[in-house]
């Protein structure tokens, strides 16, 4: 064991040295030599600031004392320039003057709020997601935050899980691209640049597979499922240079991830060569007692530090238990040195030893939060996150409901979110009051678009989730007077998020009854659905002619919604996660296995993997999203139909805008490995291209099917490729395949 730990330390010495300037590497080693054990363990200890306000910044005096005596390495939830400066000054009173890291959950912007991450994922615009991450870093790094607990890269198949709003949906390929983009956005060109902050890939690992979608719940899965579905976005984040990883609250196959040497040492720090440090989630070290994995705090500290958790968030277990464990020889000091070296290396990389106050600059803060280009980016991202689920010709009309004319005579605005302010921002946006003046409500967004001759009528109709129908009559009355109704329905902002799993993901309260009452007037309805997750709205989806999924779009929500409603932006969003027909259909996802009895249709018994009381397919499929125009796919060509190992297949096709307005299409490439030693999904997203086309314009789209796109992990976590036939499917959605082909990989 001792030899193993010496190897770990040697490895980490060279790793941290590898990423630092030689002078900083020498400074780090000299500093480490001077540190007492208590000071070393202090670097592995993180405290939270006052999450209920900014004064006092710590709610317990011992935290101040620990800070001044070098027993704290990082803090989180400390906001504002005054408090950040205060704590940094205290940290510099310690003997060795080691500066603090300041972490925060800047999930989708700090002051200026972008769409929630799941909404951004619906844009499939990787470059734009990197850009919004960059802006969040520019803002936050001027206000003291130099460490984001983002990106959250958990794949999930379960929309009952409240944290689905934090991630990128169900697909490993899309999730991996987004993970890397966000890491690059946060960290910029390199750590140490003025507005570069550390990124954290979380929650490591498989947190999104909690049984029943119930937060913090148990996770059990095969190794090949872990490697092929849940680990790829983490691997992508590590390869993109993420500075830290955060472990998750769940057990994985009976072991709390906080104590998983397999995840943290074998895979992350071993196979993937991760040079940063691992931070526990809030109290996840101590949680191991409740898990029944250890009997006491000493056991929790031993299990965590041995498994590779370098920093303990908020539960003081490392601070209280590690000194004794080291004294008793149960934790070799080399392990402590490895953890401390990793943490200090990041502080040197950030430049904190050269200027501990570099991230606390009022003038930079003011410049960042008043940059019109940032607002424009937020509005662009909000528009691109909107998914047009449906847009049909209502009874008695000759054209689809959307886009609306700006000269409509009378519009009835109905629903609990038409006037909402806070709701547009979703969960994990605690600092929203700082920027509340700039939030564009949906009402305002619509009002800004329509002509002076348009009359806007408004009735809330109902609350988000109470039982009163008292507002129905007024809603019905104004619907009857209008040429079109816009209804804005959905969740409360905090019905999705951490510890917000829901057993029933239909519209809360009496919303569906309100929709039915307004529908009965016969006035065509456009419905906006605001939520942090896929909701189940079977009746509305079958009856309402036009539906836009508007998630939680952030500060510019109303503006972006107005842009789409009135055609100033032609919606291009595509679902990053499957929408089930009912809760009973969960889990349902596109990249499933075939089974031995693949469904023929809904009526053939014994050949269905669905239910006798429900259609087989989901309500809306992964990759689904309509446009105000139409696109035709044609002329599929392949460079080869038989390839050898290591060779690629070039696929080209033509995409034509066959409608009357310009639009953006996300052309999706799916593959199926027909026969394999571990059966492969019926289709897997392996590439996509976004094309913007004017009416009548055609563009050639080219995909390179490279060898890596044919590989999969076996149960040992080894990436392998097996010869055989591969199907090519190219389409506008996973259930809207327009062109097919196939090729063979020779043995
Ligand atoms: C929470 C979350 C984690 C977050 C951390 C700090 O419990 O699980 O995502 O970053 O604590 O707020």
XYZ file of C-alpha atoms and ligand atoms in Angstrom:
759
model
C 0.000 0.000 0.000
C 2.813 2.397 0.962
C 4.513 1.736 -2.367
C 1.261 2.473 -4.151
C 0.912 5.768 -2.371
C 4.501 6.717 -3.092
C 3.785 6.033 -6.763
C 0.663 8.199 -6.540
C 2.619 11.059 -5.072
C 5.480 10.738 -7.526
C 2.943 10.678 -10.350
C 1.116 13.680 -8.996
C 4.372 15.571 -8.410
C 5.278 15.233 -12.061
C 1.701 15.890 -13.143
C 1.356 19.125 -11.198
C 4.858 20.136 -12.197
C 3.935 19.382 -15.808
C 1.163 21.929 -15.890
C 2.904 24.713 -13.957
C 5.563 27.212 -14.946
C 8.886 25.829 -13.636
C 9.177 28.772 -11.238
C 5.727 28.076 -9.814
C 6.458 24.395 -9.526
C 9.518 25.237 -7.412
C 7.489 27.712 -5.339
C 4.853 25.035 -4.776
C 7.342 22.450 -3.557
C 9.054 24.980 -1.304
C 5.680 25.979 0.136
C 4.687 22.361 0.690
C 7.900 21.774 2.609
C 7.090 24.637 4.991
C 3.517 23.555 5.670
C 2.533 21.874 8.900
C 0.147 18.933 8.709
C -2.637 21.182 10.010
C -1.964 23.733 7.259
C -1.918 20.994 4.614
C -5.251 19.627 5.822
C -6.528 23.216 5.903
C -6.148 23.366 2.130
C -8.433 20.310 1.882
C -11.159 22.032 3.850
C -13.901 24.169 2.241
C -16.581 26.231 3.953
C -19.776 27.768 2.647
C -20.602 31.421 3.099
C -23.993 32.501 4.318
C -26.396 31.135 1.697
C -29.250 33.207 3.109
C -27.653 36.544 2.584
C -24.348 38.306 2.552
C -24.102 39.629 6.078
C -22.499 38.121 8.051
C -20.558 36.334 5.377
C -19.937 33.411 7.755
C -22.647 32.392 10.198
C -20.213 30.671 12.583
C -17.250 32.327 14.300
C -15.011 29.244 14.149
C -14.891 29.689 10.366
C -13.241 33.100 10.750
C -10.746 31.634 13.185
C -9.920 28.731 10.871
C -9.528 31.167 8.002
C -7.030 33.387 9.797
C -5.038 30.346 10.891
C -4.652 28.696 7.507
C -7.227 25.959 8.071
C -9.399 26.789 5.023
C -8.445 26.288 1.380
C -11.618 27.431 -0.346
C -15.063 28.900 0.234
C -18.298 28.811 -1.710
C -21.436 30.960 -1.750
C -19.526 34.124 -0.892
C -20.899 36.898 -3.029
C -19.926 40.375 -3.871
C -16.693 42.238 -3.948
C -16.775 43.413 -0.347
C -17.139 39.958 1.187
C -14.711 38.275 -1.172
C -12.058 40.867 -0.384
C -12.804 40.544 3.349
C -12.219 36.775 3.382
C -9.162 36.911 1.131
C -7.593 39.489 3.454
C -8.283 37.182 6.395
C -6.723 34.225 4.600
C -3.601 36.317 3.995
C -3.254 36.884 7.736
C -2.316 33.214 8.087
C 1.307 32.178 8.572
C 1.935 31.160 4.958
C -0.547 33.591 3.385
C -2.101 30.982 1.068
C -4.958 32.626 -0.906
C -8.446 31.182 -1.072
C -10.380 29.746 -3.970
C -13.926 31.133 -4.276
C -16.389 28.628 -5.725
C -19.955 29.164 -6.890
C -22.840 27.463 -8.660
C -22.912 29.729 -11.693
C -25.076 27.341 -13.631
C -26.384 29.593 -16.391
C -24.923 32.999 -15.718
C -24.373 35.049 -12.590
C -25.794 38.559 -13.126
C -27.016 38.156 -16.703
C -28.941 34.884 -16.818
C -28.913 32.620 -19.852
C -31.359 29.795 -20.539
C -30.983 26.863 -18.147
C -28.385 24.336 -19.375
C -31.003 21.864 -20.668
C -32.546 24.674 -22.721
C -29.158 25.698 -24.119
C -28.587 22.064 -25.060
C -31.715 22.310 -27.231
C -29.877 24.857 -29.383
C -27.309 22.204 -30.384
C -25.123 25.288 -30.960
C -21.856 24.199 -29.385
C -20.025 27.435 -30.176
C -22.768 29.560 -28.678
C -22.816 27.469 -25.492
C -19.079 28.067 -25.156
C -19.753 31.765 -25.638
C -22.392 32.017 -22.912
C -20.074 30.121 -20.573
C -17.336 32.620 -21.431
C -19.615 35.557 -20.564
C -20.556 33.977 -17.248
C -16.844 33.661 -16.484
C -16.138 37.258 -17.488
C -18.828 38.497 -15.106
C -18.039 36.201 -12.203
C -14.272 36.506 -12.361
C -14.596 40.241 -11.777
C -16.562 39.622 -8.601
C -14.228 37.223 -6.889
C -15.511 33.861 -8.167
C -12.606 31.928 -9.637
C -14.142 28.459 -9.517
C -17.422 27.312 -11.075
C -19.111 24.118 -9.959
C -20.024 23.637 -13.572
C -20.563 22.062 -16.080
C -22.982 19.516 -14.714
C -22.599 16.705 -17.251
C -24.895 14.023 -15.872
C -26.722 12.032 -18.534
C -30.259 11.081 -17.532
C -33.196 9.154 -18.992
C -35.606 10.261 -16.304
C -37.447 13.602 -16.464
C -38.877 12.956 -12.984
C -35.367 13.790 -11.729
C -35.341 17.496 -10.904
C -31.698 17.989 -11.849
C -32.364 17.126 -15.490
C -32.554 20.930 -15.897
C -28.846 21.258 -15.072
C -27.501 18.971 -17.726
C -27.541 18.343 -21.462
C -30.161 15.594 -21.670
C -29.907 11.931 -22.659
C -27.240 11.648 -25.298
C -23.557 10.874 -24.626
C -22.315 12.375 -27.926
C -24.187 15.692 -27.628
C -23.470 15.741 -23.885
C -19.740 15.275 -24.503
C -19.510 18.133 -26.992
C -21.408 20.399 -24.608
C -19.284 19.391 -21.617
C -16.081 20.273 -23.455
C -17.521 23.542 -24.780
C -18.554 24.700 -21.327
C -15.179 23.793 -19.794
C -13.447 25.796 -22.529
C -15.893 28.661 -22.099
C -15.289 28.904 -18.362
C -11.520 28.382 -18.497
C -10.857 30.511 -21.568
C -7.495 30.264 -23.302
C -5.724 29.331 -20.100
C -6.118 29.520 -16.345
C -4.369 32.630 -15.144
C -5.979 34.851 -17.755
C -7.895 37.670 -16.091
C -11.352 36.294 -16.741
C -10.668 32.575 -16.732
C -12.215 30.560 -13.940
C -11.801 26.919 -12.986
C -14.412 24.516 -14.336
C -15.720 21.495 -12.431
C -17.204 18.433 -14.081
C -19.980 17.053 -11.890
C -21.466 14.871 -10.444
C -18.994 12.047 -10.828
C -20.615 9.692 -11.635
C -23.913 8.342 -12.960
C -25.964 10.560 -10.629
C -28.637 10.940 -13.331
C -29.450 7.226 -13.212
C -30.957 7.399 -9.702
C -33.658 4.772 -9.304
C -37.106 6.272 -9.895
C -35.616 9.624 -10.790
C -35.564 10.289 -7.055
C -32.703 12.640 -6.211
C -29.769 11.180 -4.255
C -31.134 7.667 -4.861
C -29.283 4.452 -5.593
C -27.576 3.748 -8.907
C -26.884 0.267 -10.161
C -25.646 -0.450 -13.661
C -23.347 -2.587 -15.760
C -19.858 -1.394 -16.474
C -20.575 -1.162 -20.183
C -23.586 1.089 -19.484
C -21.409 3.255 -17.243
C -18.666 3.500 -19.859
C -20.819 3.927 -22.970
C -23.513 6.249 -21.614
C -22.576 8.014 -18.350
C -18.785 8.486 -18.484
C -18.238 9.986 -21.975
C -19.184 13.578 -21.023
C -16.855 13.359 -17.996
C -14.048 12.071 -20.200
C -14.698 14.946 -22.604
C -14.561 17.440 -19.741
C -11.284 15.974 -18.470
C -9.814 16.082 -21.979
C -10.935 19.696 -22.304
C -8.849 20.446 -19.223
C -11.432 20.727 -16.464
C -9.637 21.904 -13.333
C -11.715 19.910 -10.882
C -14.286 17.155 -10.588
C -17.047 16.932 -8.021
C -18.310 13.583 -6.915
C -21.960 12.688 -6.533
C -24.260 11.821 -3.653
C -25.279 8.411 -4.981
C -23.869 4.963 -4.525
C -22.746 3.257 -7.727
C -23.137 -0.525 -7.535
C -23.152 -0.408 -3.752
C -20.229 1.989 -3.225
C -20.726 5.722 -2.553
C -18.924 7.499 -5.402
C -17.109 9.590 -2.758
C -15.373 6.401 -1.711
C -14.906 4.988 -5.204
C -11.234 4.453 -5.971
C -12.408 2.875 -9.223
C -13.920 6.152 -10.414
C -11.501 8.625 -8.878
C -8.134 6.923 -8.905
C -8.328 4.137 -11.496
C -10.334 6.016 -14.126
C -10.102 9.763 -13.497
C -6.565 10.193 -12.140
C -5.296 6.978 -13.697
C -6.557 6.127 -17.188
C -7.627 9.683 -17.973
C -4.526 11.272 -16.389
C -6.536 13.988 -14.652
C -4.225 16.665 -13.183
C -6.750 18.689 -11.212
C -8.372 17.933 -7.896
C -11.565 16.257 -6.752
C -13.945 18.059 -4.419
C -16.696 16.277 -2.511
C -20.240 17.370 -2.996
C -21.804 19.181 -0.052
C -21.295 16.849 2.892
C -20.969 13.772 0.697
C -18.013 12.623 2.838
C -20.133 12.493 5.967
C -23.100 11.070 4.046
C -21.256 7.759 3.873
C -22.268 7.048 7.443
C -25.947 7.240 6.480
C -25.189 5.202 3.358
C -23.993 2.495 5.708
C -20.586 2.380 4.084
C -18.591 3.532 7.133
C -19.447 3.566 10.806
C -18.163 7.015 11.749
C -16.533 10.240 10.601
C -13.046 8.805 10.882
C -14.083 6.000 8.569
C -15.605 8.508 6.169
C -12.439 10.583 6.060
C -10.271 7.515 5.531
C -12.463 6.122 2.758
C -12.707 9.447 0.933
C -9.081 10.526 1.001
C -7.938 7.019 0.071
C -10.357 6.975 -2.863
C -9.053 10.292 -4.163
C -11.280 13.058 -2.791
C -8.891 15.963 -2.348
C -11.193 18.543 -0.761
C -14.081 18.205 1.702
C -17.001 20.579 1.154
C -18.507 22.068 4.320
C -18.727 19.079 6.686
C -15.326 19.621 8.437
C -14.633 15.901 8.502
C -11.195 16.207 6.913
C -10.289 19.012 9.297
C -11.312 17.020 12.360
C -10.356 13.472 11.369
C -7.305 13.532 9.114
C -4.752 14.678 11.746
C -5.450 11.603 13.864
C -5.581 9.270 10.840
C -2.179 10.510 9.724
C -0.787 10.290 13.260
C -2.006 6.689 13.509
C -0.395 5.849 10.173
C -3.740 5.023 8.564
C -3.377 7.829 6.029
C 0.166 8.226 4.659
C 1.220 11.854 4.592
C 2.059 11.267 0.914
C -1.686 11.116 0.215
C -2.201 14.431 1.950
C 0.690 15.900 -0.045
C -0.833 14.613 -3.289
C -4.155 16.299 -2.549
C -2.563 19.548 -1.370
C -0.214 19.621 -4.356
C -3.183 19.361 -6.718
C -5.053 22.166 -4.958
C -2.046 24.493 -4.713
C -1.151 23.841 -8.352
C -4.517 25.298 -9.372
C -3.998 28.341 -7.143
C -0.639 28.922 -8.788
C -2.132 28.412 -12.247
C -4.864 30.935 -11.511
C -2.187 33.435 -10.495
C -3.562 33.839 -6.987
C -0.142 33.730 -5.348
C 0.966 36.635 -7.544
C -2.209 38.640 -6.996
C -4.766 37.223 -4.519
C -7.134 40.074 -5.423
C -6.935 39.750 -9.209
C -10.529 38.511 -9.375
C -11.940 41.269 -7.210
C -12.157 44.316 -9.422
C -15.128 46.700 -9.274
C -14.340 48.429 -12.564
C -14.094 45.139 -14.406
C -17.388 44.045 -12.818
C -19.207 47.175 -13.963
C -17.824 46.772 -17.496
C -18.819 43.114 -17.631
C -22.398 43.555 -16.496
C -23.048 46.503 -18.771
C -21.809 45.001 -22.006
C -24.553 45.155 -24.659
C -22.892 42.356 -26.606
C -23.519 40.052 -23.663
C -27.241 40.833 -23.674
C -27.358 40.240 -27.418
C -25.723 36.835 -26.952
C -28.186 35.950 -24.207
C -31.089 36.808 -26.474
C -29.607 34.840 -29.373
C -29.147 31.801 -27.137
C -32.644 32.146 -25.700
C -34.135 32.194 -29.197
C -32.095 29.198 -30.296
C -33.122 27.238 -27.197
C -36.827 27.434 -28.041
C -38.219 24.249 -29.611
C -41.204 24.401 -31.941
C -42.965 21.155 -31.064
C -46.038 21.676 -33.201
C -47.406 24.207 -35.679
C -50.601 23.124 -37.420
C -53.412 24.730 -39.381
C -56.302 25.215 -36.967
C -59.852 24.394 -37.961
C -61.230 26.966 -40.369
C -57.860 28.490 -41.183
C -55.609 28.083 -44.230
C -52.158 28.400 -42.709
C -50.316 27.312 -39.556
C -50.840 29.468 -36.505
C -47.218 30.557 -36.270
C -45.554 32.925 -36.890
C -48.150 35.462 -35.802
C -48.624 38.680 -37.717
C -47.579 41.816 -35.824
C -50.810 43.358 -36.977
C -53.140 40.858 -35.377
C -56.143 42.842 -34.199
C -56.653 41.243 -30.780
C -54.491 38.816 -28.851
C -55.584 37.250 -25.561
C -52.664 36.587 -23.231
C -53.558 33.936 -20.688
C -51.690 31.853 -18.119
C -49.610 32.038 -14.951
C -46.363 32.872 -16.746
C -47.380 35.705 -19.049
C -46.432 38.277 -16.417
C -43.897 36.194 -14.494
C -40.529 37.763 -13.710
C -38.692 35.378 -11.409
C -40.034 32.280 -13.142
C -38.170 33.005 -16.366
C -34.858 32.394 -14.611
C -35.292 28.848 -13.369
C -33.443 27.209 -10.488
C -29.854 28.027 -9.430
C -30.240 31.763 -10.022
C -30.052 33.158 -6.462
C -28.522 36.494 -7.444
C -31.288 37.367 -9.893
C -32.523 40.419 -7.899
C -29.238 42.157 -8.809
C -30.370 42.271 -12.411
C -34.147 42.049 -12.064
C -34.659 45.406 -13.778
C -33.443 43.933 -17.036
C -35.667 40.867 -17.065
C -38.015 41.025 -20.047
C -41.353 39.436 -19.168
C -43.239 37.471 -21.780
C -45.962 40.109 -21.759
C -43.404 42.834 -22.456
C -41.748 40.756 -25.149
C -45.046 40.393 -26.968
C -46.021 44.022 -26.446
C -42.717 45.135 -27.946
C -43.531 43.259 -31.133
C -47.120 44.086 -31.990
C -48.320 47.120 -33.879
C -50.095 50.045 -32.258
C -53.333 48.752 -33.721
C -53.128 45.480 -31.819
C -55.147 45.074 -28.633
C -53.602 42.894 -25.961
C -56.055 41.405 -23.459
C -54.702 39.705 -20.363
C -56.057 37.241 -17.813
C -53.907 35.041 -15.596
C -56.556 32.333 -15.595
C -55.015 30.334 -12.789
C -52.012 30.070 -10.538
C -49.189 27.669 -11.321
C -50.241 25.071 -8.805
C -53.290 25.872 -6.743
C -56.783 24.478 -7.274
C -58.769 27.643 -7.872
C -60.657 27.958 -11.148
C -61.982 31.394 -10.269
C -59.949 32.978 -13.043
C -61.302 30.748 -15.794
C -64.337 32.871 -16.655
C -62.282 35.980 -17.399
C -59.819 33.934 -19.432
C -62.603 32.420 -21.497
C -64.199 35.814 -21.938
C -61.115 37.436 -23.428
C -60.354 34.330 -25.514
C -63.727 34.696 -27.150
C -62.918 38.304 -28.081
C -59.507 37.526 -29.557
C -58.216 36.452 -32.963
C -55.587 34.290 -31.283
C -54.720 33.223 -27.746
C -51.192 32.934 -26.361
C -51.130 30.743 -23.241
C -48.016 30.568 -21.072
C -48.128 27.545 -18.796
C -45.782 25.244 -16.891
C -43.861 24.712 -13.678
C -42.862 27.035 -10.859
C -39.183 28.016 -11.283
C -38.247 25.781 -8.356
C -40.194 22.699 -9.361
C -37.075 21.510 -11.202
C -33.631 21.561 -9.675
C -31.803 19.889 -6.815
C -34.038 17.809 -4.584
C -37.018 18.655 -6.853
C -37.933 15.250 -8.276
C -41.616 14.992 -9.196
C -43.700 11.818 -9.382
C -46.218 13.525 -11.653
C -44.742 15.666 -14.409
C -47.991 16.883 -15.898
C -49.047 20.538 -15.653
C -49.359 21.409 -11.961
C -52.603 22.665 -10.464
C -55.596 23.282 -12.736
C -53.614 24.379 -15.779
C -54.839 21.630 -18.068
C -58.465 22.440 -17.175
C -57.784 26.054 -18.099
C -56.299 25.007 -21.434
C -59.392 22.917 -22.174
C -61.723 25.772 -21.207
C -59.923 28.210 -23.484
C -59.700 25.604 -26.265
C -63.488 25.211 -26.163
C -63.907 28.833 -27.300
C -62.547 27.821 -30.713
C -60.015 30.652 -30.820
C -56.675 29.229 -32.022
C -54.106 28.795 -29.257
C -50.340 29.176 -29.244
C -48.994 27.533 -26.102
C -45.698 28.365 -24.428
C -44.486 25.738 -21.963
C -42.058 26.918 -19.293
C -40.315 24.186 -17.328
C -36.946 22.828 -16.279
C -37.715 19.377 -17.593
C -39.869 17.557 -20.176
C -43.462 17.706 -18.996
C -46.281 15.310 -19.886
C -49.123 17.184 -21.617
C -50.770 14.566 -23.764
C -54.158 16.255 -24.203
C -52.739 19.664 -24.998
C -50.195 18.168 -27.387
C -53.032 16.475 -29.286
C -55.349 19.497 -29.389
C -53.410 22.766 -29.224
C -52.306 23.639 -32.793
C -49.048 25.432 -31.934
C -46.677 24.655 -29.087
C -43.317 26.250 -28.245
C -41.183 24.730 -25.499
C -39.634 27.743 -23.794
C -37.979 26.020 -20.811
C -36.571 28.797 -18.559
C -34.861 31.245 -20.913
C -33.312 33.722 -18.475
C -33.051 37.498 -18.453
C -34.036 37.942 -22.107
C -36.875 35.393 -22.070
C -39.649 37.733 -23.146
C -37.597 39.258 -25.943
C -36.623 35.901 -27.414
C -40.160 34.558 -27.141
C -41.421 37.646 -28.948
C -38.811 37.147 -31.672
C -40.027 33.591 -32.295
C -43.775 34.211 -31.929
C -43.744 36.952 -34.577
C -41.208 35.376 -36.923
C -38.244 37.644 -36.280
C -36.416 34.453 -35.438
C -37.349 31.170 -37.077
C -37.114 28.522 -34.312
C -34.355 25.932 -34.782
C -34.198 24.133 -31.425
C -34.097 20.322 -31.243
C -34.980 18.300 -28.137
C -31.915 17.036 -26.245
C -34.118 14.602 -24.335
C -37.121 12.403 -25.087
C -40.594 13.602 -24.033
C -42.683 10.676 -22.726
C -46.408 10.226 -23.353
C -46.973 9.495 -19.702
C -44.984 9.126 -16.507
C -45.612 5.416 -16.807
C -43.566 5.353 -19.984
C -40.404 6.515 -18.176
C -37.609 5.653 -18.822
C -37.934 6.045 -22.550
C -35.045 7.228 -24.700
C -34.055 7.008 -28.344
C -30.756 5.113 -28.112
C -32.287 1.987 -26.595
C -31.417 -1.610 -27.412
C -33.486 -3.559 -29.933
C -34.634 -6.416 -27.650
C -35.451 -9.779 -29.256
C -38.961 -8.623 -30.141
C -38.601 -5.167 -31.616
C -42.011 -3.483 -31.922
C -43.640 -3.826 -35.330
C -46.499 -1.477 -34.490
C -48.905 -0.767 -31.669
C -51.325 -3.565 -32.404
C -49.180 -6.669 -32.815
C -49.102 -8.423 -29.474
C -45.960 -10.244 -28.369
C -43.922 -7.904 -30.524
C -43.862 -4.800 -28.435
C -41.631 -3.488 -25.745
C -44.352 -1.031 -24.757
C -47.667 -1.191 -22.922
C -51.080 -2.472 -23.958
C -52.628 0.827 -22.868
C -50.188 3.227 -24.521
C -48.601 3.815 -27.905
C -45.011 2.570 -28.202
C -43.282 5.739 -29.243
C -42.675 8.837 -27.096
C -44.758 12.016 -27.380
C -41.796 13.920 -28.832
C -38.525 12.242 -29.782
C -34.921 13.125 -29.116
C -33.792 15.548 -31.837
C -37.342 16.712 -32.639
C -37.886 20.374 -33.433
C -39.826 22.063 -36.243
C -39.227 25.235 -38.228
C -41.378 27.836 -39.979
C -39.934 26.440 -43.175
C -39.354 22.905 -44.460
C -36.210 21.048 -45.441
C -35.710 18.303 -47.993
C -32.863 15.795 -47.742
C -31.576 14.170 -50.940
C -28.652 12.703 -52.903
C -27.004 10.584 -50.223
C -23.565 9.521 -51.411
C -20.968 7.342 -49.637
C -17.262 7.132 -50.373
C -17.187 3.389 -49.695
C -19.503 0.572 -48.798
C -16.715 -1.642 -47.448
C -13.875 -0.288 -45.295
C -10.918 -1.757 -43.446
C -10.085 -1.178 -39.811
C -8.847 2.396 -39.311
C -10.530 3.708 -42.455
C -13.361 6.266 -42.641
C -16.495 6.612 -44.713
C -17.326 10.009 -46.156
C -21.042 10.612 -46.483
C -22.542 13.544 -48.344
C -26.097 14.678 -48.885
C -27.983 17.696 -50.060
C -30.336 19.697 -47.831
C -32.748 22.140 -49.475
C -34.950 24.784 -47.904
C -38.272 24.024 -49.589
C -40.274 26.650 -47.717
C -40.850 30.391 -47.882
C -38.590 31.696 -45.094
C -34.945 31.278 -44.167
C -34.257 28.732 -41.513
C -31.667 26.716 -39.656
C -31.691 22.905 -39.722
C -29.664 20.550 -37.535
C -28.884 17.582 -39.756
C -28.366 14.538 -37.541
C -26.270 11.468 -38.325
C -27.113 8.246 -36.491
C -25.350 4.894 -36.753
C -26.328 1.385 -35.780
C -23.786 -1.353 -35.215
C -25.905 -4.293 -36.386
C -24.085 -7.127 -34.618
C -21.721 -6.846 -31.647
C -20.456 -8.841 -28.692
C -22.403 -6.477 -26.455
C -25.593 -5.542 -28.303
C -25.604 -1.966 -29.448
C -28.458 0.597 -29.544
C -30.865 0.757 -32.476
C -29.353 4.136 -33.242
C -26.728 6.441 -31.776
C -26.099 10.085 -32.580
C -22.571 10.265 -33.983
C -22.492 13.695 -35.628
C -24.645 16.666 -36.591
C -24.272 19.751 -38.733
C -26.245 22.984 -38.525
C -27.073 24.619 -41.868
C -28.741 27.993 -42.448
C -30.614 28.119 -45.745
C -32.572 30.786 -47.585
C -35.816 29.763 -49.325
C -34.914 27.485 -52.241
C -31.266 27.287 -51.251
C -29.524 23.886 -51.149
C -26.313 22.985 -49.371
C -24.149 19.891 -49.442
C -23.551 18.446 -46.002
C -20.585 16.148 -45.456
C -20.008 13.748 -42.574
C -16.781 11.842 -41.958
C -17.567 8.561 -40.240
C -14.184 8.066 -38.596
C -13.127 4.880 -36.764
C -13.828 6.376 -33.322
C -17.496 6.621 -34.279
C -17.684 2.837 -34.646
C -16.146 1.989 -31.283
C -17.819 1.079 -28.003
C -16.650 0.136 -24.504
C -16.735 -3.440 -23.357
C -17.437 -4.429 -19.761
C -13.781 -3.909 -18.847
C -14.077 -0.304 -19.980
C -11.903 -1.025 -23.000
C -12.746 0.785 -26.239
C -13.188 -1.783 -28.990
C -14.390 -1.941 -32.574
C -15.787 -5.079 -34.128
C -16.180 -5.865 -37.823
C -19.631 -6.085 -39.366
C -22.411 -4.025 -40.903
C -23.302 -0.501 -39.832
C -26.526 1.300 -40.727
C -26.379 4.996 -41.518
C -29.460 7.082 -40.711
C -29.578 10.779 -41.460
C -32.508 12.883 -40.377
C -34.153 15.882 -38.851
C -34.849 13.982 -35.624
C -34.207 10.525 -34.203
C -37.709 9.581 -35.336
C -37.580 11.522 -38.603
C -34.959 9.692 -40.637
C -34.832 11.015 -44.187
C -31.943 9.082 -45.800
C -30.471 5.651 -45.121
C -27.357 3.769 -46.124
C -25.025 1.115 -44.823
C -21.415 0.014 -44.976
C -19.330 -2.905 -43.815
C -16.240 -2.839 -41.662
C -14.089 -5.716 -42.743
C -12.629 -8.105 -40.149
C -25.135 20.913 -3.967
C -25.094 20.270 -5.327
C -23.875 20.623 -6.138
C -23.444 22.038 -5.801
C -22.978 22.039 -4.360
C -22.558 23.430 -3.889
O -25.631 20.024 -3.015
O -25.268 18.862 -5.388
O -24.221 20.475 -7.513
O -22.395 22.444 -6.669
O -23.953 21.516 -3.479
O -23.666 24.268 -3.855
